Tab-separated table of C-alpha atoms in Angstrom:
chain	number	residue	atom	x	y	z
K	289	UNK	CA	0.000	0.000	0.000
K	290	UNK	CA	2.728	2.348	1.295
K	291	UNK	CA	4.688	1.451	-2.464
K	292	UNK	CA	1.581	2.543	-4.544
K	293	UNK	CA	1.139	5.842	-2.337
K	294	UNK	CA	4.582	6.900	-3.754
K	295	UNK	CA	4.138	6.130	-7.313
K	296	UNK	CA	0.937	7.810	-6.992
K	297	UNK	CA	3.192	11.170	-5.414
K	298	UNK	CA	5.335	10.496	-8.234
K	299	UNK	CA	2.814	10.474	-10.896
K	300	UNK	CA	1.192	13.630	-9.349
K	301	UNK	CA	4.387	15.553	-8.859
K	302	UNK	CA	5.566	14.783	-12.658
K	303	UNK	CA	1.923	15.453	-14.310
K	304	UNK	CA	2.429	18.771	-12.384
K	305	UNK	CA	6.159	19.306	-13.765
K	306	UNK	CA	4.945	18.921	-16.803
K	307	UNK	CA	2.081	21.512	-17.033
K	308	UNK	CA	4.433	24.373	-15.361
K	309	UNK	CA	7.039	23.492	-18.146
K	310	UNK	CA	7.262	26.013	-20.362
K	311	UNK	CA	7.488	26.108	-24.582
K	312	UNK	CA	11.325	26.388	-24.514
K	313	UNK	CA	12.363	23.231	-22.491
K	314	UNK	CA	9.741	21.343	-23.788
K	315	UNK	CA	11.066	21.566	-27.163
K	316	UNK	CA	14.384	21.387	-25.897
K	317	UNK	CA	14.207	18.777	-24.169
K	318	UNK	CA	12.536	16.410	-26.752
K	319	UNK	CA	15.367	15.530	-29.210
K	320	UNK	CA	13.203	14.299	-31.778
K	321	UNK	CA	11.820	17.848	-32.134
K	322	UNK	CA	15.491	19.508	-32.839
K	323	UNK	CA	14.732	20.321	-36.495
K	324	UNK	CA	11.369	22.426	-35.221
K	325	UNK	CA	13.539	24.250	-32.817
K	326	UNK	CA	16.019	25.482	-35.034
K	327	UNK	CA	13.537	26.682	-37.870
K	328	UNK	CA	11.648	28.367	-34.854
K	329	UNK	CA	14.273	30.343	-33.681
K	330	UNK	CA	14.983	31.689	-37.679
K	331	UNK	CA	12.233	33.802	-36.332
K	332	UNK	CA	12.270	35.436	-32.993
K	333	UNK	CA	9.276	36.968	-32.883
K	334	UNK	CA	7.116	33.988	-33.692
K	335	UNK	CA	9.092	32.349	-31.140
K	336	UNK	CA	8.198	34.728	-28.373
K	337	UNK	CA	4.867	34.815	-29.426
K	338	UNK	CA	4.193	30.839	-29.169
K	339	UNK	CA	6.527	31.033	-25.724
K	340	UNK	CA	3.749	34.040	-24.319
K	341	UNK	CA	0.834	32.608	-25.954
K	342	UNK	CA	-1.721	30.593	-23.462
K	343	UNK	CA	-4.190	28.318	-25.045
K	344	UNK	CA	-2.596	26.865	-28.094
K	345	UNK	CA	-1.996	23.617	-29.915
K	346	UNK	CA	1.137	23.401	-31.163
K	347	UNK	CA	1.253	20.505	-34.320
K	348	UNK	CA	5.056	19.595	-34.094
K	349	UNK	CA	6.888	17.975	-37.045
K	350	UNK	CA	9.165	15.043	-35.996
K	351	UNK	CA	12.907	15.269	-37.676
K	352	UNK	CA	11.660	12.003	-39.513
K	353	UNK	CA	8.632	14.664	-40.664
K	354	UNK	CA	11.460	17.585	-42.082
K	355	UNK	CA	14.063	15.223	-43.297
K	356	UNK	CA	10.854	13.849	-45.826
K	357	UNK	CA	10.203	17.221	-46.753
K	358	UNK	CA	13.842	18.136	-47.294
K	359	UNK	CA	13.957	14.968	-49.665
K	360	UNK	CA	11.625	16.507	-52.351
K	361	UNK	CA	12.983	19.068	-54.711
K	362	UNK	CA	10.441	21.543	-54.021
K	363	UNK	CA	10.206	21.317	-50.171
K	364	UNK	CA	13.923	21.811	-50.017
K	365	UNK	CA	13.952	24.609	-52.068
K	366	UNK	CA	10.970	26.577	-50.144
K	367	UNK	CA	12.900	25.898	-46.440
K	368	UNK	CA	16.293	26.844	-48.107
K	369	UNK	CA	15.366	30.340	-49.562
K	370	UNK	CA	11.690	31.094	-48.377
K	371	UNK	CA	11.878	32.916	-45.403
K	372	UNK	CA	8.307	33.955	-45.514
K	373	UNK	CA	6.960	30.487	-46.721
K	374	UNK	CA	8.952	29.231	-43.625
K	375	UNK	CA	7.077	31.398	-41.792
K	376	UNK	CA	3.914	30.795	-43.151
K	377	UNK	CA	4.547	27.020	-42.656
K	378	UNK	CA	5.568	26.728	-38.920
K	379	UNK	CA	2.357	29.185	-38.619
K	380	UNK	CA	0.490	26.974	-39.735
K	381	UNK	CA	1.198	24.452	-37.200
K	382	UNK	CA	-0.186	26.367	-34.273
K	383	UNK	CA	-3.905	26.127	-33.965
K	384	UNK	CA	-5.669	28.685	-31.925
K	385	UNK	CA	-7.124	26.530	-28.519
K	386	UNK	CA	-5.751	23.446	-26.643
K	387	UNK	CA	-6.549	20.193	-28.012
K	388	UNK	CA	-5.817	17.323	-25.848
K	389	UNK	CA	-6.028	14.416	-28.259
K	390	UNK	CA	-9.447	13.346	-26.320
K	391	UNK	CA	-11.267	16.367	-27.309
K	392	UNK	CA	-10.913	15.792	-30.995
K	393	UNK	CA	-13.927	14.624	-32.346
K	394	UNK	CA	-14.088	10.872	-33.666
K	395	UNK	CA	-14.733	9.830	-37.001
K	396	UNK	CA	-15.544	13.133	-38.442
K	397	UNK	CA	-13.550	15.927	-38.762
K	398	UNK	CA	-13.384	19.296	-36.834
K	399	UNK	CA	-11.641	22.251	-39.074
K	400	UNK	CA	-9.621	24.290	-36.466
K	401	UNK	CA	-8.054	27.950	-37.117
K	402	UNK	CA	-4.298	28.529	-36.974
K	403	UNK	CA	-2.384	31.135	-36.639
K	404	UNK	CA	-1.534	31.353	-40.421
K	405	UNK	CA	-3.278	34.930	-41.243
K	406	UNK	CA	-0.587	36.135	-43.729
K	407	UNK	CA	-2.771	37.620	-46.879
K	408	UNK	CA	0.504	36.085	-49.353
K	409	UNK	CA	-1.054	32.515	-48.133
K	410	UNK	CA	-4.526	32.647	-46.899
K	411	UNK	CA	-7.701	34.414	-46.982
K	412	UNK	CA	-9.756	32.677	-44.540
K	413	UNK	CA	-11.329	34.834	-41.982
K	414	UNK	CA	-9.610	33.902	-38.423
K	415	UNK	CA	-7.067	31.905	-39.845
K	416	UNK	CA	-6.140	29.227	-42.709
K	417	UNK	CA	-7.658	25.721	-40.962
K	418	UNK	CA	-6.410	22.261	-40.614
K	419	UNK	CA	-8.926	19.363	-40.725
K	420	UNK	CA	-8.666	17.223	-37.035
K	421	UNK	CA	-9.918	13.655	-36.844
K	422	UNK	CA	-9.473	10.658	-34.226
K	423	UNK	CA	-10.035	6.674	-35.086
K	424	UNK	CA	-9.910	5.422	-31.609
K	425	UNK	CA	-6.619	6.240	-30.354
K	426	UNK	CA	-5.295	7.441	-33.507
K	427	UNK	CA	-5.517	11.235	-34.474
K	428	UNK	CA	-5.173	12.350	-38.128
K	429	UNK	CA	-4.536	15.701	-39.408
K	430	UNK	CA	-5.737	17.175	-43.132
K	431	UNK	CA	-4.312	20.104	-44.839
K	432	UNK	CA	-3.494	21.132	-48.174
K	433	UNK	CA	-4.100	18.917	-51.318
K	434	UNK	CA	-5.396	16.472	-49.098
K	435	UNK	CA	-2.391	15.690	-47.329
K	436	UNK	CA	-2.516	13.838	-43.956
K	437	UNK	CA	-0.203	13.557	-40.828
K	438	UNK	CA	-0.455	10.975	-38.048
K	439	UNK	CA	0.278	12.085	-34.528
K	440	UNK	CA	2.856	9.978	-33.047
K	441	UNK	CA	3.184	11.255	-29.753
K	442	UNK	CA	0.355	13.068	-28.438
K	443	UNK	CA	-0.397	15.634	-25.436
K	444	UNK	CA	2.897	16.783	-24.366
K	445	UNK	CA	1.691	19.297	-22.235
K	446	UNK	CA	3.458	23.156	-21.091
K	447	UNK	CA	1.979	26.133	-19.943
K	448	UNK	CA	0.452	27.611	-22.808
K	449	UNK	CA	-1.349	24.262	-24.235
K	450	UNK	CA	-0.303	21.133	-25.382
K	451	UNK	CA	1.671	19.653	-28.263
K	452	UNK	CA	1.299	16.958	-30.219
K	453	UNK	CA	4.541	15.422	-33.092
K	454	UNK	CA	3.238	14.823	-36.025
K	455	UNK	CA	5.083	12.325	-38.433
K	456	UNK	CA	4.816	14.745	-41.933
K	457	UNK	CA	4.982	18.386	-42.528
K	458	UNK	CA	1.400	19.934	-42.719
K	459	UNK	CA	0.534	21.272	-46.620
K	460	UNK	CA	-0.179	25.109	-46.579
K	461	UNK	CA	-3.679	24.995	-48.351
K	462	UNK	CA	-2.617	26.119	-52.055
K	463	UNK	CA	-4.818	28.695	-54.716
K	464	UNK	CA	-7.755	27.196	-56.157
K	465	UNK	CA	-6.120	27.320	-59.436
K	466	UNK	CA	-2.747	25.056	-58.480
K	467	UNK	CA	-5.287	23.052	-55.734
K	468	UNK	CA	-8.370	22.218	-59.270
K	469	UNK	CA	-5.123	20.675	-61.318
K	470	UNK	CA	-3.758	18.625	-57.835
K	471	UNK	CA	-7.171	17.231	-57.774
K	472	UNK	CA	-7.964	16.323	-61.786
K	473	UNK	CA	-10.444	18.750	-61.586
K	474	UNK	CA	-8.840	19.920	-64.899
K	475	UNK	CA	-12.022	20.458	-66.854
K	476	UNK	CA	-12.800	23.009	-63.999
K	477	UNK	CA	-9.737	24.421	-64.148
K	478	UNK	CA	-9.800	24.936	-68.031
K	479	UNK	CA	-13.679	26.676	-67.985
K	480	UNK	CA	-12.699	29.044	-65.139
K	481	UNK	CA	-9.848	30.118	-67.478
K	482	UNK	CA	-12.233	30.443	-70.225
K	483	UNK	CA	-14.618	32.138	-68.481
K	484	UNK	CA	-12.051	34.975	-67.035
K	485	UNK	CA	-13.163	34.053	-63.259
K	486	UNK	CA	-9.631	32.768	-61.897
K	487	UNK	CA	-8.608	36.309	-60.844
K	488	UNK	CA	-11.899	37.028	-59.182
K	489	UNK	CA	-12.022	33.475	-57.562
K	490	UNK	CA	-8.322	33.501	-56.314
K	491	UNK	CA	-8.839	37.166	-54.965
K	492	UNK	CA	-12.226	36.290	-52.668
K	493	UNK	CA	-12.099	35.940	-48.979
K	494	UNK	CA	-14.123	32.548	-48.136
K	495	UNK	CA	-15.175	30.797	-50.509
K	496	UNK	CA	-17.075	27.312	-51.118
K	497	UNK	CA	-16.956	25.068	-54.541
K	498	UNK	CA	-19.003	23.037	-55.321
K	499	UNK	CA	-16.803	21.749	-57.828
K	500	UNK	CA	-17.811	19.032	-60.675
K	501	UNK	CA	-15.545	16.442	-61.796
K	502	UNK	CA	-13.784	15.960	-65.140
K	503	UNK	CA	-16.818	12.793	-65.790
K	504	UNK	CA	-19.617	15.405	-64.812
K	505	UNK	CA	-18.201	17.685	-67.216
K	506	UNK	CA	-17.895	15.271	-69.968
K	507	UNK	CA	-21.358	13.827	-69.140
K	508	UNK	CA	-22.945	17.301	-70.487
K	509	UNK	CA	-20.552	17.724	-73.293
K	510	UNK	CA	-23.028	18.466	-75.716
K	511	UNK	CA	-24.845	21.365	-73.878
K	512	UNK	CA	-20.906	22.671	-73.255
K	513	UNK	CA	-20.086	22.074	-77.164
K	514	UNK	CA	-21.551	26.004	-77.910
K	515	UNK	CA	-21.977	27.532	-74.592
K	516	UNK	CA	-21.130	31.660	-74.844
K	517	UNK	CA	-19.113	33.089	-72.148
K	518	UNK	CA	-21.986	34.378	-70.835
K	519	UNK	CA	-23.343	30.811	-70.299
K	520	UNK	CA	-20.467	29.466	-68.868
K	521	UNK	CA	-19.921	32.105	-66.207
K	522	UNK	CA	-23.632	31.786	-65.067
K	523	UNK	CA	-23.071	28.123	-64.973
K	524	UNK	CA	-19.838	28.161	-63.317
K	525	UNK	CA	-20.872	31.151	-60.784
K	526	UNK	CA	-23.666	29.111	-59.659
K	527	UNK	CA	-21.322	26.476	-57.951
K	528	UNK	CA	-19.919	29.425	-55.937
K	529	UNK	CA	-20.908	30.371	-52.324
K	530	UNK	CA	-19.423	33.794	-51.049
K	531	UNK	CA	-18.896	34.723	-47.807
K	532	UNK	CA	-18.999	31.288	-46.263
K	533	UNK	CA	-15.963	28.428	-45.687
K	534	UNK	CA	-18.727	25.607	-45.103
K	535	UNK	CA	-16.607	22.851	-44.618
K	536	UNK	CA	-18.431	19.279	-44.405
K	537	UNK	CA	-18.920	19.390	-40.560
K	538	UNK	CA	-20.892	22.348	-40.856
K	539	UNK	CA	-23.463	20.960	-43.738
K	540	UNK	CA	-27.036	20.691	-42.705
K	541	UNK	CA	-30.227	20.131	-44.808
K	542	UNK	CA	-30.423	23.896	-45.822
K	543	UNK	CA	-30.443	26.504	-48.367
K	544	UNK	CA	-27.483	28.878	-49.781
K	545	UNK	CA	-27.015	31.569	-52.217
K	546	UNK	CA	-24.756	31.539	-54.669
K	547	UNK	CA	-22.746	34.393	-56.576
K	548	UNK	CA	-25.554	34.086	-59.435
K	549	UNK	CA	-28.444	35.136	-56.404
K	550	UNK	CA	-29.671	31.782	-56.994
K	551	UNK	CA	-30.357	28.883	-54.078
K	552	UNK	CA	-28.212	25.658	-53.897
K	553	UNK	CA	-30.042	23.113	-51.820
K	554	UNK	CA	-27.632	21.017	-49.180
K	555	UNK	CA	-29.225	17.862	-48.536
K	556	UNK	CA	-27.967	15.268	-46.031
K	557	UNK	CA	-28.996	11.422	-46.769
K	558	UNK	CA	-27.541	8.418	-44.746
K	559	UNK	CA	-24.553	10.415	-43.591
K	560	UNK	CA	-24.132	11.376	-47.751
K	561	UNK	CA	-24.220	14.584	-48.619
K	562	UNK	CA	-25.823	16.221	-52.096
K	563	UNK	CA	-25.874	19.748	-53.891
K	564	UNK	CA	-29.306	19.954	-55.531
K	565	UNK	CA	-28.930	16.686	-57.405
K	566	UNK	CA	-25.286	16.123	-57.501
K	567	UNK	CA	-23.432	13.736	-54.838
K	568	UNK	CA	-20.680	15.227	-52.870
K	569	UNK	CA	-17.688	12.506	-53.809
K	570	UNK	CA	-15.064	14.145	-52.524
K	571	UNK	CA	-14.815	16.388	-49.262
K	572	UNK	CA	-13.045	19.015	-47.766
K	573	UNK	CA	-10.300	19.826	-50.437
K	574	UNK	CA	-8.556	22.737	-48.451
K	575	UNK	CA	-7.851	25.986	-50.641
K	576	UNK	CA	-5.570	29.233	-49.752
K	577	UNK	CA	-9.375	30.979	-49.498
K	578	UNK	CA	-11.782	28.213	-48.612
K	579	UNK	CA	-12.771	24.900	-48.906
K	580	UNK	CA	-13.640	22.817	-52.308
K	581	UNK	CA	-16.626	19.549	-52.317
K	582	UNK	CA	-16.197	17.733	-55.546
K	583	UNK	CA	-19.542	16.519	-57.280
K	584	UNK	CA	-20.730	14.095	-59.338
K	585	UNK	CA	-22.920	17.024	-61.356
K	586	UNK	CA	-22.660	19.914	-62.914
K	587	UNK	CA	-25.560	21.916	-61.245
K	588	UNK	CA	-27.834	23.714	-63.393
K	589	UNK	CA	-28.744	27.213	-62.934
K	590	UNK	CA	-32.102	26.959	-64.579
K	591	UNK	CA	-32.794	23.667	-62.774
K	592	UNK	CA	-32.851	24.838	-58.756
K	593	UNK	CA	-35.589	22.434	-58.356
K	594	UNK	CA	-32.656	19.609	-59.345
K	595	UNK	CA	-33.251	16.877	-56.028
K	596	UNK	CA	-31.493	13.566	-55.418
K	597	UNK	CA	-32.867	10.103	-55.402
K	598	UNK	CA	-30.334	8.498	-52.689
K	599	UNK	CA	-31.250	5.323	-53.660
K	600	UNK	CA	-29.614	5.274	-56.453
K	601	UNK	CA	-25.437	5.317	-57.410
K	602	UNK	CA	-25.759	7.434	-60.040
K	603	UNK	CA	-27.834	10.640	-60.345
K	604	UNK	CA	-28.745	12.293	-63.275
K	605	UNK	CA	-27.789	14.756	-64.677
K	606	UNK	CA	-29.247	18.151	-64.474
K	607	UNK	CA	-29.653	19.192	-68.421
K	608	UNK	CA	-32.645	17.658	-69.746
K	609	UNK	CA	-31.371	16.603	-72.982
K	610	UNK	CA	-27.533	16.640	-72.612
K	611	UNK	CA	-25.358	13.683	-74.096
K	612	UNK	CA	-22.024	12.983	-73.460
K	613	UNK	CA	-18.885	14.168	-75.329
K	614	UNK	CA	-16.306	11.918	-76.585
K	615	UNK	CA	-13.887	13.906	-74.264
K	616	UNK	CA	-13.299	16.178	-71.306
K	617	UNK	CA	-14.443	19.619	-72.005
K	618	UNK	CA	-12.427	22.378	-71.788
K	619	UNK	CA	-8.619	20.896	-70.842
K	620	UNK	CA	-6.876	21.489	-73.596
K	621	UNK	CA	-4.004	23.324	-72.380
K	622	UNK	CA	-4.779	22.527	-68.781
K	623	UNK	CA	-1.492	21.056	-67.123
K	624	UNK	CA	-1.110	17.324	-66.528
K	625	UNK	CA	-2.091	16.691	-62.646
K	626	UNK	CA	1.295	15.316	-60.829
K	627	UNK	CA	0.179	15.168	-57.719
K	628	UNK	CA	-1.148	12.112	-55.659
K	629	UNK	CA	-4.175	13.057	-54.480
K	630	UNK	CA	-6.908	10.731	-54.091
K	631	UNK	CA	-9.902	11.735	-56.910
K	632	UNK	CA	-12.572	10.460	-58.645
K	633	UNK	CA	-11.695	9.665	-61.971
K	634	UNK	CA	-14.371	7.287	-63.033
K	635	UNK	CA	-16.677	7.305	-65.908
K	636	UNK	CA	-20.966	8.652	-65.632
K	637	UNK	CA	-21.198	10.598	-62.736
K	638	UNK	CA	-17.647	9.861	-61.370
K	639	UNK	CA	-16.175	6.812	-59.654
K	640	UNK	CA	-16.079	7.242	-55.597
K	641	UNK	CA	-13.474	8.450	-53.482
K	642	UNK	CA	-11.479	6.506	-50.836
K	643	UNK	CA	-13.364	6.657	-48.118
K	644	UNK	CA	-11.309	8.981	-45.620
K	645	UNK	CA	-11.484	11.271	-48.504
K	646	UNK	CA	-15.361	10.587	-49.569
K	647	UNK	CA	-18.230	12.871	-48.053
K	648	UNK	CA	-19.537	10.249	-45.758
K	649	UNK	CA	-19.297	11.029	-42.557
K	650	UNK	CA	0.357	14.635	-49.716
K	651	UNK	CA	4.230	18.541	-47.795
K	652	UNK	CA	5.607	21.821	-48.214
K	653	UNK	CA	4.396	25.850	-48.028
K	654	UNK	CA	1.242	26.717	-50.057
K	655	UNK	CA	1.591	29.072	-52.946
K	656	UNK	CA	0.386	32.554	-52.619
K	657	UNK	CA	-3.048	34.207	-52.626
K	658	UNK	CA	-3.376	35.815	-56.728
K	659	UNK	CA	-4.678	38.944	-56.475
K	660	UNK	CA	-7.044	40.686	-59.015
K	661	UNK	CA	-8.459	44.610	-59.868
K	662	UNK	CA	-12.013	43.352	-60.482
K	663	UNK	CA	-14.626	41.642	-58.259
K	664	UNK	CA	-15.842	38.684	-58.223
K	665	UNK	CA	-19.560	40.010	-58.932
K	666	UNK	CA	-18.751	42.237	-61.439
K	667	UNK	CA	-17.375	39.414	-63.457
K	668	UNK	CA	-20.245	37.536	-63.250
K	669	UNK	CA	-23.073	40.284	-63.997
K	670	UNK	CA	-22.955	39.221	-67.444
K	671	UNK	CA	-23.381	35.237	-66.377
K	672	UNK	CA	-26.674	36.845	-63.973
K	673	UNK	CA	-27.965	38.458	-67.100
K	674	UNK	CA	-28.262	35.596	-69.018
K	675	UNK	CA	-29.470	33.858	-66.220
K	676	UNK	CA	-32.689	36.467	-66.712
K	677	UNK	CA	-33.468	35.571	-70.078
């Protein structure tokens, strides 16, 4: 009895030790965090920021986690002569609360502010987000393109919050533009071009896509085939929500306007979530100024009515009378997509995601925010107009 009353002390005195520690010999004193400690300390004022700050999470790359990001060509050449995307990287780490790994939600994911503000990399109100998930006693962590890191050691705790390693470097959420190709969402890609909206869509503050895939392009190829400017930027405008960052824990059987003025319809259906008529297939793609859903449809603007049938795989589409085109629509000239995220690829309607990337409920700094002279709604007053007719 006497023996278990001084482990008991001992446990006590050490849990205590441990909160009272401070930012500085915690990192110091873990050597598998040496790498984080140096690129810290490039920056002094970040450093006495996170060593003042109270109420923080601190997401800390293992050496394991740098030397992989060293190893690509890319990666090496941001933390060699990037100062700022340094910056904007170890920023990014830091989320704004303290998140024991029990209080992260299970099986769906909670989207959680940093400290990244910088308007070169983000332009999320209160912060660029990272996507938090436990499976039992494993905790996952989403950022840009996808990208996921596994905690490895969790709820190392000093006084301003706790930290947890991470085994990769967290992706800075890149511009919609760099994020559409990443994702083979290359027909996308190609009609924003067309339609002169990737200025105005890189420049906006919080944004949600609904964004079709290449198959849902291809599926209305024919009503595409001869579609005016005009037509295309009402179409494409319509898959557009401004003003809101609704990532896929947020979604609720509702209504939202999009940049045409029109309603989308969000219906939730067996955990499975739809956009009028279209099938969410692929959630939660993280952009430098929002959040992109890939669908199975391209929604309609003169079809709000569009609903689902969740019974069935495969919805229709939302063009009475549209056939399919022999190709994918409007990438010609669109770059090849090199990276490895996980996308739907598949033929009618699109093939489903894996499913920690579905809607049922990848490393390096992110590029920066374009900027443009023209807004986003006067780009697409001619789309509205023809939306009138």
């Amino acid at each position: 009895m006497q023996f278990k009353t001084l482990s008991l002390t001992a446990l006590l005195s050490a849990a205590a030790t441990a909160q009272n520690m401070n930012l500085t010999a915690l990192l110091t004193g873990a050597p598998e965090l040496s790498n984080l400690t140096t690129y810290v300390s490039m920056f002094p004022q970040l450093l006495t920021t996170l060593a003042s700050a109270s109420n923080i999470t601190i997401l800390a790359p293992s050496n394991e986690a740098f030397a992989k990001l060293l190893a690509s060509p890319a990666g090496a050449a941001i933390m060699a002569n990037d100062t700022a995307a340094i910056q904007a990287v170890l920023s990014y780490h830091v989320l704004n609360g303290t998140y024991p790994a029990s209080a992260i939600p299970e099986m769906m994911s909670a989207f959680v502010p940093t400290l990244l503000t910088s308007p070169r990399f983000t332009n999320v109100t209160g912060g660029q987000r990272v996507g938090a998930m436990r499976s039992g006693s494993n905790v996952n962590i989403t950022s840009g393109l996808k990208a996921m890191s596994m905690v490895t050691r969790a709820d190392l705790n000093f006084t301003g919050g706790v930290v947890h390693v991470i085994d990769s470097v967290l992706t800075v959420p890149q511009n919609i533009s760099t994020t559409l190709v990443a994702s083979n969402l290359t027909a996308l890609a190609g009609a924003a071009t067309a339609a002169n909206l990737v200025g105005a869509l890189e420049s906006a503050r919080d944004l949600t896509i609904f964004a079709p895939s290449n198959a849902a392009f291809q599926n209305i190829g024919s009503i595409l085939a001869n579609a005016s400017i005009e037509t295309l930027t009402g179409v494409l405008g319509y898959h557009v929500v401004n003003g809101t960052v609704a990532y896929s824990s947020t979604l609720s059987n509702t209504t939202v306007r999009s940049l045409t003025g029109q309603e989308i319809r969000i219906t939730i259906a067996n955990g499975t979530v739809f956009v009028n008529s279209a099938k969410v297939i692929l959630a939660d793609v993280l952009v430098a100024n929002g959040v992109v859903h890939v669908i199975d449809n391209v929604l309609n603007p003169n079809n709000t009515n569009a609903t689902p049938n969740p019974s069935q795989t495969t919805q229709s589409v939302a063009f009475p009378g549209a056939s399919s085109a022999t190709g994918v629509p409007f990438t010609s000239g669109v770059p090849t997509p090199t990276s490895a995220i996980a996308t739907p690829t598949g033929g009618a309607g699109g093939a489903g995601a894996s499913p920690s990337a579905s809607s049922t409920r990848a490393s390096g700094a992110g590029s920066t925010v374009q900027s443009s002279g023209m807004g986003i709604a006067a780009i697409l007053g001619a789309g509205m107009a023809w939306l009138l007719v």
